[in-house]
Amino acid sequence: IAMKLNTNSNAYTITYATVVVVIVAFLLAFAYAGLKERSDSNERIDKKQQILAALNIRNVDKVQTEDRYKEVVMADEIVNARGQVLKQGAQKDQDGFKVDRKSMSSECLPVYVCRVGNETKYVIPMVGKGLWGSIWGFVALNADGQTIYGAYFSHESETAGLGSLIKEEPFQKEFQGKKAYLNGTPALKVVKSGTVKDANTECDGVTGATLTSKGVNDMIHEYLKNYQAYLASLK
């Protein structure tokens, strides 16, 4: 004799909810597993595009990115704040490249040793705090380890049209040709818009985004200190 389910009972409700949750969880896990490889690939390409942008190589599509990265990046070293090279990074994207922003510290500092034309460049990543969330960037220095060749910055959630402008090329071009250090001391600064006094070391901040600009300035100062010993050793 078939038993009629009591759809109004607590047991039925709990059982039904449990089955639905299990099915949804399974579908989400399946989708995550299926998309993870693609997601990881997109993140890897995006990071390489940011490194290339710091080297003033921009507007490179996904297909070209891998080839351009292999062409210009010679090594992705890992160093520490004492200037010691911990990993040589000969495979270009297996050592420093795999260090995510959360893992960076004075004992784990990626350096991208690059070749643009016939000139050596050093790209150093950095991470900091903006007005609403994380900010980060890559700064490329000439072979002297002192002069800025290019820069790229981005953000997690800065205000559109204000702090978000650190991601735009006009702000990033401000850094080209500036001195990162003077007399062995970090000298590069981001100052309030319109208040630049030293064109060799100061960059205009974003108008109306004082706190984001300060975040970029603090981030740069912190990481120039972290990389100071390594960059000084290049001489």
PDB file of C-alpha atoms in Angstrom:
ATOM      1  CA  ILE A   1       0.000   0.000   0.000  1.00  0.00           C
ATOM      2  CA  ALA A   2       1.495   3.323  -1.057  1.00  0.00           C
ATOM      3  CA  MET A   3       2.071   5.755   1.769  1.00  0.00           C
ATOM      4  CA  LYS A   4       0.976   9.311   1.294  1.00  0.00           C
ATOM      5  CA  LEU A   5       3.622  11.885   2.201  1.00  0.00           C
ATOM      6  CA  ASN A   6       2.620  14.530   4.650  1.00  0.00           C
ATOM      7  CA  THR A   7       3.950  17.594   2.878  1.00  0.00           C
ATOM      8  CA  ASN A   8       2.953  19.795   5.775  1.00  0.00           C
ATOM      9  CA  SER A   9       5.106  17.976   8.304  1.00  0.00           C
ATOM     10  CA  ASN A  10       8.374  19.364   9.703  1.00  0.00           C
ATOM     11  CA  ALA A  11      10.211  16.188   8.658  1.00  0.00           C
ATOM     12  CA  TYR A  12       9.176  16.669   5.025  1.00  0.00           C
ATOM     13  CA  THR A  13      10.214  20.337   5.060  1.00  0.00           C
ATOM     14  CA  ILE A  14      13.614  19.552   6.555  1.00  0.00           C
ATOM     15  CA  THR A  15      14.232  16.655   4.165  1.00  0.00           C
ATOM     16  CA  TYR A  16      13.197  18.700   1.141  1.00  0.00           C
ATOM     17  CA  ALA A  17      15.394  21.657   2.156  1.00  0.00           C
ATOM     18  CA  THR A  18      18.366  19.336   2.764  1.00  0.00           C
ATOM     19  CA  VAL A  19      18.036  17.713  -0.663  1.00  0.00           C
ATOM     20  CA  VAL A  20      17.799  21.116  -2.393  1.00  0.00           C
ATOM     21  CA  VAL A  21      20.869  22.421  -0.531  1.00  0.00           C
ATOM     22  CA  VAL A  22      22.886  19.305  -1.422  1.00  0.00           C
ATOM     23  CA  ILE A  23      21.921  19.560  -5.094  1.00  0.00           C
ATOM     24  CA  VAL A  24      22.741  23.295  -5.264  1.00  0.00           C
ATOM     25  CA  ALA A  25      26.068  22.745  -3.456  1.00  0.00           C
ATOM     26  CA  PHE A  26      26.959  19.979  -5.906  1.00  0.00           C
ATOM     27  CA  LEU A  27      26.105  22.156  -8.901  1.00  0.00           C
ATOM     28  CA  LEU A  28      28.144  25.078  -7.528  1.00  0.00           C
ATOM     29  CA  ALA A  29      31.135  22.813  -6.823  1.00  0.00           C
ATOM     30  CA  PHE A  30      30.876  21.364 -10.331  1.00  0.00           C
ATOM     31  CA  ALA A  31      30.702  24.827 -11.906  1.00  0.00           C
ATOM     32  CA  TYR A  32      33.638  26.065  -9.802  1.00  0.00           C
ATOM     33  CA  ALA A  33      35.781  23.096 -10.799  1.00  0.00           C
ATOM     34  CA  GLY A  34      34.867  23.560 -14.436  1.00  0.00           C
ATOM     35  CA  LEU A  35      35.606  27.293 -14.486  1.00  0.00           C
ATOM     36  CA  LYS A  36      38.636  27.382 -12.177  1.00  0.00           C
ATOM     37  CA  GLU A  37      41.184  26.688 -14.891  1.00  0.00           C
ATOM     38  CA  ARG A  38      39.771  29.460 -17.055  1.00  0.00           C
ATOM     39  CA  SER A  39      39.606  31.843 -14.089  1.00  0.00           C
ATOM     40  CA  ASP A  40      43.215  31.101 -13.114  1.00  0.00           C
ATOM     41  CA  SER A  41      44.311  31.631 -16.712  1.00  0.00           C
ATOM     42  CA  ASN A  42      42.547  35.013 -16.878  1.00  0.00           C
ATOM     43  CA  GLU A  43      44.145  36.113 -13.599  1.00  0.00           C
ATOM     44  CA  ARG A  44      47.573  35.072 -14.855  1.00  0.00           C
ATOM     45  CA  ILE A  45      47.124  36.984 -18.126  1.00  0.00           C
ATOM     46  CA  ASP A  46      45.809  40.059 -16.289  1.00  0.00           C
ATOM     47  CA  LYS A  47      48.821  40.120 -13.973  1.00  0.00           C
ATOM     48  CA  LYS A  48      51.218  39.828 -16.892  1.00  0.00           C
ATOM     49  CA  GLN A  49      49.414  42.674 -18.665  1.00  0.00           C
ATOM     50  CA  GLN A  50      49.871  44.850 -15.574  1.00  0.00           C
ATOM     51  CA  ILE A  51      53.600  44.069 -15.444  1.00  0.00           C
ATOM     52  CA  LEU A  52      53.904  44.891 -19.139  1.00  0.00           C
ATOM     53  CA  ALA A  53      51.972  48.136 -18.604  1.00  0.00           C
ATOM     54  CA  ALA A  54      54.561  49.209 -16.024  1.00  0.00           C
ATOM     55  CA  LEU A  55      57.108  48.728 -18.825  1.00  0.00           C
ATOM     56  CA  ASN A  56      54.997  51.013 -21.046  1.00  0.00           C
ATOM     57  CA  ILE A  57      53.827  48.045 -23.108  1.00  0.00           C
ATOM     58  CA  ARG A  58      50.067  48.550 -23.150  1.00  0.00           C
ATOM     59  CA  ASN A  59      46.972  47.482 -25.051  1.00  0.00           C
ATOM     60  CA  VAL A  60      48.313  43.969 -25.579  1.00  0.00           C
ATOM     61  CA  ASP A  61      45.589  41.380 -26.165  1.00  0.00           C
ATOM     62  CA  LYS A  62      45.458  38.021 -24.406  1.00  0.00           C
ATOM     63  CA  VAL A  63      47.052  36.134 -27.272  1.00  0.00           C
ATOM     64  CA  GLN A  64      50.002  38.529 -27.472  1.00  0.00           C
ATOM     65  CA  THR A  65      50.481  38.864 -23.720  1.00  0.00           C
ATOM     66  CA  GLU A  66      52.211  35.525 -23.126  1.00  0.00           C
ATOM     67  CA  ASP A  67      54.634  36.081 -26.013  1.00  0.00           C
ATOM     68  CA  ARG A  68      55.462  39.666 -24.983  1.00  0.00           C
ATOM     69  CA  TYR A  69      55.936  38.611 -21.367  1.00  0.00           C
ATOM     70  CA  LYS A  70      58.325  35.815 -22.367  1.00  0.00           C
ATOM     71  CA  GLU A  71      60.148  38.240 -24.632  1.00  0.00           C
ATOM     72  CA  VAL A  72      60.831  40.984 -22.092  1.00  0.00           C
ATOM     73  CA  VAL A  73      60.864  39.238 -18.683  1.00  0.00           C
ATOM     74  CA  MET A  74      64.171  37.510 -18.011  1.00  0.00           C
ATOM     75  CA  ALA A  75      63.534  36.354 -14.436  1.00  0.00           C
ATOM     76  CA  ASP A  76      61.025  36.616 -11.596  1.00  0.00           C
ATOM     77  CA  GLU A  77      63.338  36.699  -8.603  1.00  0.00           C
ATOM     78  CA  ILE A  78      62.361  36.658  -4.947  1.00  0.00           C
ATOM     79  CA  VAL A  79      64.456  38.861  -2.657  1.00  0.00           C
ATOM     80  CA  ASN A  80      64.240  40.123   0.906  1.00  0.00           C
ATOM     81  CA  ALA A  81      64.615  43.564   2.448  1.00  0.00           C
ATOM     82  CA  ARG A  82      68.300  42.870   3.140  1.00  0.00           C
ATOM     83  CA  GLY A  83      68.908  42.620  -0.592  1.00  0.00           C
ATOM     84  CA  GLN A  84      69.462  38.869  -0.647  1.00  0.00           C
ATOM     85  CA  VAL A  85      68.216  36.947  -3.681  1.00  0.00           C
ATOM     86  CA  LEU A  86      66.247  33.972  -2.367  1.00  0.00           C
ATOM     87  CA  LYS A  87      65.128  32.573  -5.735  1.00  0.00           C
ATOM     88  CA  GLN A  88      66.618  33.275  -9.143  1.00  0.00           C
ATOM     89  CA  GLY A  89      63.353  32.998 -11.062  1.00  0.00           C
ATOM     90  CA  ALA A  90      64.903  31.536 -14.188  1.00  0.00           C
ATOM     91  CA  GLN A  91      61.562  30.148 -15.406  1.00  0.00           C
ATOM     92  CA  LYS A  92      60.126  33.700 -15.480  1.00  0.00           C
ATOM     93  CA  ASP A  93      56.712  32.984 -13.934  1.00  0.00           C
ATOM     94  CA  GLN A  94      57.240  30.205 -11.415  1.00  0.00           C
ATOM     95  CA  ASP A  95      58.852  32.009  -8.469  1.00  0.00           C
ATOM     96  CA  GLY A  96      58.152  35.690  -7.868  1.00  0.00           C
ATOM     97  CA  PHE A  97      55.170  35.625 -10.190  1.00  0.00           C
ATOM     98  CA  LYS A  98      53.415  33.087  -7.964  1.00  0.00           C
ATOM     99  CA  VAL A  99      53.708  35.319  -4.886  1.00  0.00           C
ATOM    100  CA  ASP A 100      50.302  36.933  -4.446  1.00  0.00           C
ATOM    101  CA  ARG A 101      49.760  40.340  -2.885  1.00  0.00           C
ATOM    102  CA  LYS A 102      48.744  38.888   0.496  1.00  0.00           C
ATOM    103  CA  SER A 103      51.987  36.902   0.709  1.00  0.00           C
ATOM    104  CA  MET A 104      54.332  39.834   0.096  1.00  0.00           C
ATOM    105  CA  SER A 105      56.471  40.857   3.058  1.00  0.00           C
ATOM    106  CA  SER A 106      59.962  42.120   3.843  1.00  0.00           C
ATOM    107  CA  GLU A 107      61.080  38.477   3.575  1.00  0.00           C
ATOM    108  CA  CYS A 108      59.268  37.749   0.306  1.00  0.00           C
ATOM    109  CA  LEU A 109      59.615  40.439  -2.367  1.00  0.00           C
ATOM    110  CA  PRO A 110      59.183  39.598  -6.062  1.00  0.00           C
ATOM    111  CA  VAL A 111      61.380  41.369  -8.624  1.00  0.00           C
ATOM    112  CA  TYR A 112      60.908  41.082 -12.375  1.00  0.00           C
ATOM    113  CA  VAL A 113      64.200  41.460 -14.202  1.00  0.00           C
ATOM    114  CA  CYS A 114      63.320  42.615 -17.704  1.00  0.00           C
ATOM    115  CA  ARG A 115      64.890  43.536 -21.005  1.00  0.00           C
ATOM    116  CA  VAL A 116      63.262  46.252 -23.109  1.00  0.00           C
ATOM    117  CA  GLY A 117      65.178  46.821 -26.295  1.00  0.00           C
ATOM    118  CA  ASN A 118      68.780  46.628 -25.139  1.00  0.00           C
ATOM    119  CA  GLU A 119      68.101  48.025 -21.679  1.00  0.00           C
ATOM    120  CA  THR A 120      67.605  46.227 -18.366  1.00  0.00           C
ATOM    121  CA  LYS A 121      64.589  47.213 -16.279  1.00  0.00           C
ATOM    122  CA  TYR A 122      63.505  46.085 -12.812  1.00  0.00           C
ATOM    123  CA  VAL A 123      59.784  45.863 -12.035  1.00  0.00           C
ATOM    124  CA  ILE A 124      58.822  45.848  -8.370  1.00  0.00           C
ATOM    125  CA  PRO A 125      55.264  45.096  -7.202  1.00  0.00           C
ATOM    126  CA  MET A 126      53.646  46.812  -4.232  1.00  0.00           C
ATOM    127  CA  VAL A 127      50.382  46.727  -2.331  1.00  0.00           C
ATOM    128  CA  GLY A 128      48.706  49.215  -0.028  1.00  0.00           C
ATOM    129  CA  LYS A 129      45.453  50.657   1.275  1.00  0.00           C
ATOM    130  CA  GLY A 130      43.265  53.186  -0.519  1.00  0.00           C
ATOM    131  CA  LEU A 131      40.166  54.954   0.708  1.00  0.00           C
ATOM    132  CA  TRP A 132      37.805  51.977   0.402  1.00  0.00           C
ATOM    133  CA  GLY A 133      39.992  48.947  -0.116  1.00  0.00           C
ATOM    134  CA  SER A 134      43.231  47.537  -1.420  1.00  0.00           C
ATOM    135  CA  ILE A 135      45.358  49.289  -4.002  1.00  0.00           C
ATOM    136  CA  TRP A 136      48.390  47.837  -5.744  1.00  0.00           C
ATOM    137  CA  GLY A 137      50.880  48.565  -8.460  1.00  0.00           C
ATOM    138  CA  PHE A 138      54.031  47.764 -10.389  1.00  0.00           C
ATOM    139  CA  VAL A 139      56.867  50.261 -10.742  1.00  0.00           C
ATOM    140  CA  ALA A 140      59.598  49.768 -13.365  1.00  0.00           C
ATOM    141  CA  LEU A 141      63.040  51.210 -12.750  1.00  0.00           C
ATOM    142  CA  ASN A 142      65.952  51.692 -15.121  1.00  0.00           C
ATOM    143  CA  ALA A 143      69.154  49.687 -14.803  1.00  0.00           C
ATOM    144  CA  ASP A 144      70.469  52.201 -12.240  1.00  0.00           C
ATOM    145  CA  GLY A 145      67.709  51.119  -9.841  1.00  0.00           C
ATOM    146  CA  GLN A 146      66.993  54.790  -9.198  1.00  0.00           C
ATOM    147  CA  THR A 147      65.027  56.273 -12.096  1.00  0.00           C
ATOM    148  CA  ILE A 148      61.397  55.398 -12.837  1.00  0.00           C
ATOM    149  CA  TYR A 149      60.839  53.993 -16.309  1.00  0.00           C
ATOM    150  CA  GLY A 150      57.101  53.391 -15.964  1.00  0.00           C
ATOM    151  CA  ALA A 151      54.327  52.544 -13.524  1.00  0.00           C
ATOM    152  CA  TYR A 152      50.969  50.847 -13.314  1.00  0.00           C
ATOM    153  CA  PHE A 153      48.457  51.119 -10.449  1.00  0.00           C
ATOM    154  CA  SER A 154      45.062  49.579  -9.814  1.00  0.00           C
ATOM    155  CA  HIS A 155      42.464  49.332  -7.062  1.00  0.00           C
ATOM    156  CA  GLU A 156      39.780  47.202  -5.534  1.00  0.00           C
ATOM    157  CA  SER A 157      36.977  49.690  -4.893  1.00  0.00           C
ATOM    158  CA  GLU A 158      38.052  53.336  -5.150  1.00  0.00           C
ATOM    159  CA  THR A 159      35.471  55.989  -6.044  1.00  0.00           C
ATOM    160  CA  ALA A 160      34.630  56.116  -9.749  1.00  0.00           C
ATOM    161  CA  GLY A 161      35.927  59.270 -11.421  1.00  0.00           C
ATOM    162  CA  LEU A 162      38.095  60.135  -8.409  1.00  0.00           C
ATOM    163  CA  GLY A 163      40.332  57.585  -6.682  1.00  0.00           C
ATOM    164  CA  SER A 164      39.707  55.122  -9.512  1.00  0.00           C
ATOM    165  CA  LEU A 165      41.778  57.397 -11.772  1.00  0.00           C
ATOM    166  CA  ILE A 166      44.974  55.887 -10.372  1.00  0.00           C
ATOM    167  CA  LYS A 167      44.268  53.074 -12.852  1.00  0.00           C
ATOM    168  CA  GLU A 168      44.330  55.460 -15.802  1.00  0.00           C
ATOM    169  CA  GLU A 169      47.372  56.153 -17.961  1.00  0.00           C
ATOM    170  CA  PRO A 170      47.511  59.957 -17.415  1.00  0.00           C
ATOM    171  CA  PHE A 171      48.117  59.490 -13.668  1.00  0.00           C
ATOM    172  CA  GLN A 172      50.632  56.712 -14.250  1.00  0.00           C
ATOM    173  CA  LYS A 173      52.615  58.778 -16.772  1.00  0.00           C
ATOM    174  CA  GLU A 174      53.344  61.265 -13.978  1.00  0.00           C
ATOM    175  CA  PHE A 175      55.944  58.828 -12.633  1.00  0.00           C
ATOM    176  CA  GLN A 176      58.062  58.440 -15.748  1.00  0.00           C
ATOM    177  CA  GLY A 177      61.545  59.913 -15.335  1.00  0.00           C
ATOM    178  CA  LYS A 178      61.147  60.628 -11.613  1.00  0.00           C
ATOM    179  CA  LYS A 179      63.847  59.693  -9.107  1.00  0.00           C
ATOM    180  CA  ALA A 180      62.887  56.907  -6.735  1.00  0.00           C
ATOM    181  CA  TYR A 181      65.829  57.604  -4.396  1.00  0.00           C
ATOM    182  CA  LEU A 182      68.051  60.533  -3.517  1.00  0.00           C
ATOM    183  CA  ASN A 183      71.262  59.881  -1.605  1.00  0.00           C
ATOM    184  CA  GLY A 184      70.135  56.315  -0.972  1.00  0.00           C
ATOM    185  CA  THR A 185      66.836  57.360   0.628  1.00  0.00           C
ATOM    186  CA  PRO A 186      63.331  56.849  -0.836  1.00  0.00           C
ATOM    187  CA  ALA A 187      62.369  60.185  -2.372  1.00  0.00           C
ATOM    188  CA  LEU A 188      59.469  59.537  -4.743  1.00  0.00           C
ATOM    189  CA  LYS A 189      56.242  61.147  -3.512  1.00  0.00           C
ATOM    190  CA  VAL A 190      52.624  61.649  -4.513  1.00  0.00           C
ATOM    191  CA  VAL A 191      51.520  65.075  -3.317  1.00  0.00           C
ATOM    192  CA  LYS A 192      48.221  66.922  -3.287  1.00  0.00           C
ATOM    193  CA  SER A 193      47.194  67.896  -6.791  1.00  0.00           C
ATOM    194  CA  GLY A 194      48.730  71.208  -7.843  1.00  0.00           C
ATOM    195  CA  THR A 195      51.358  71.332  -5.085  1.00  0.00           C
ATOM    196  CA  VAL A 196      54.380  69.778  -6.840  1.00  0.00           C
ATOM    197  CA  LYS A 197      57.545  71.624  -5.818  1.00  0.00           C
ATOM    198  CA  ASP A 198      60.249  69.179  -6.875  1.00  0.00           C
ATOM    199  CA  ALA A 199      59.656  67.926 -10.418  1.00  0.00           C
ATOM    200  CA  ASN A 200      62.397  65.320  -9.985  1.00  0.00           C
ATOM    201  CA  THR A 201      60.708  63.410  -7.181  1.00  0.00           C
ATOM    202  CA  GLU A 202      57.079  64.552  -6.791  1.00  0.00           C
ATOM    203  CA  CYS A 203      53.971  63.486  -8.708  1.00  0.00           C
ATOM    204  CA  ASP A 204      50.572  65.174  -8.788  1.00  0.00           C
ATOM    205  CA  GLY A 205      47.911  63.303  -6.858  1.00  0.00           C
ATOM    206  CA  VAL A 206      44.397  62.816  -8.202  1.00  0.00           C
ATOM    207  CA  THR A 207      42.234  65.923  -7.863  1.00  0.00           C
ATOM    208  CA  GLY A 208      39.516  65.353  -5.256  1.00  0.00           C
ATOM    209  CA  ALA A 209      40.996  62.032  -4.137  1.00  0.00           C
ATOM    210  CA  THR A 210      43.386  63.075  -1.397  1.00  0.00           C
ATOM    211  CA  LEU A 211      43.089  59.883   0.659  1.00  0.00           C
ATOM    212  CA  THR A 212      43.604  57.576  -2.320  1.00  0.00           C
ATOM    213  CA  SER A 213      46.602  59.651  -3.421  1.00  0.00           C
ATOM    214  CA  LYS A 214      47.989  59.421   0.108  1.00  0.00           C
ATOM    215  CA  GLY A 215      47.477  55.658  -0.011  1.00  0.00           C
ATOM    216  CA  VAL A 216      49.552  55.455  -3.200  1.00  0.00           C
ATOM    217  CA  ASN A 217      52.229  57.645  -1.637  1.00  0.00           C
ATOM    218  CA  ASP A 218      52.408  55.539   1.538  1.00  0.00           C
ATOM    219  CA  MET A 219      52.506  52.327  -0.497  1.00  0.00           C
ATOM    220  CA  ILE A 220      55.359  53.592  -2.669  1.00  0.00           C
ATOM    221  CA  HIS A 221      57.372  54.776   0.334  1.00  0.00           C
ATOM    222  CA  GLU A 222      56.954  51.456   2.141  1.00  0.00           C
ATOM    223  CA  TYR A 223      58.043  49.332  -0.792  1.00  0.00           C
ATOM    224  CA  LEU A 224      60.896  51.579  -1.870  1.00  0.00           C
ATOM    225  CA  LYS A 225      62.247  50.997   1.643  1.00  0.00           C
ATOM    226  CA  ASN A 226      61.725  47.235   1.288  1.00  0.00           C
ATOM    227  CA  TYR A 227      63.557  47.091  -2.055  1.00  0.00           C
ATOM    228  CA  GLN A 228      66.206  49.674  -1.172  1.00  0.00           C
ATOM    229  CA  ALA A 229      69.003  47.225  -0.338  1.00  0.00           C
ATOM    230  CA  TYR A 230      68.398  45.114  -3.424  1.00  0.00           C
ATOM    231  CA  LEU A 231      68.264  48.075  -5.789  1.00  0.00           C
ATOM    232  CA  ALA A 232      71.367  49.617  -4.198  1.00  0.00           C
ATOM    233  CA  SER A 233      73.241  46.360  -4.838  1.00  0.00           C
ATOM    234  CA  LEU A 234      72.700  46.753  -8.580  1.00  0.00           C
ATOM    235  CA  LYS A 235      75.380  49.435  -8.654  1.00  0.00           C
TER     236      LYS A 235
END
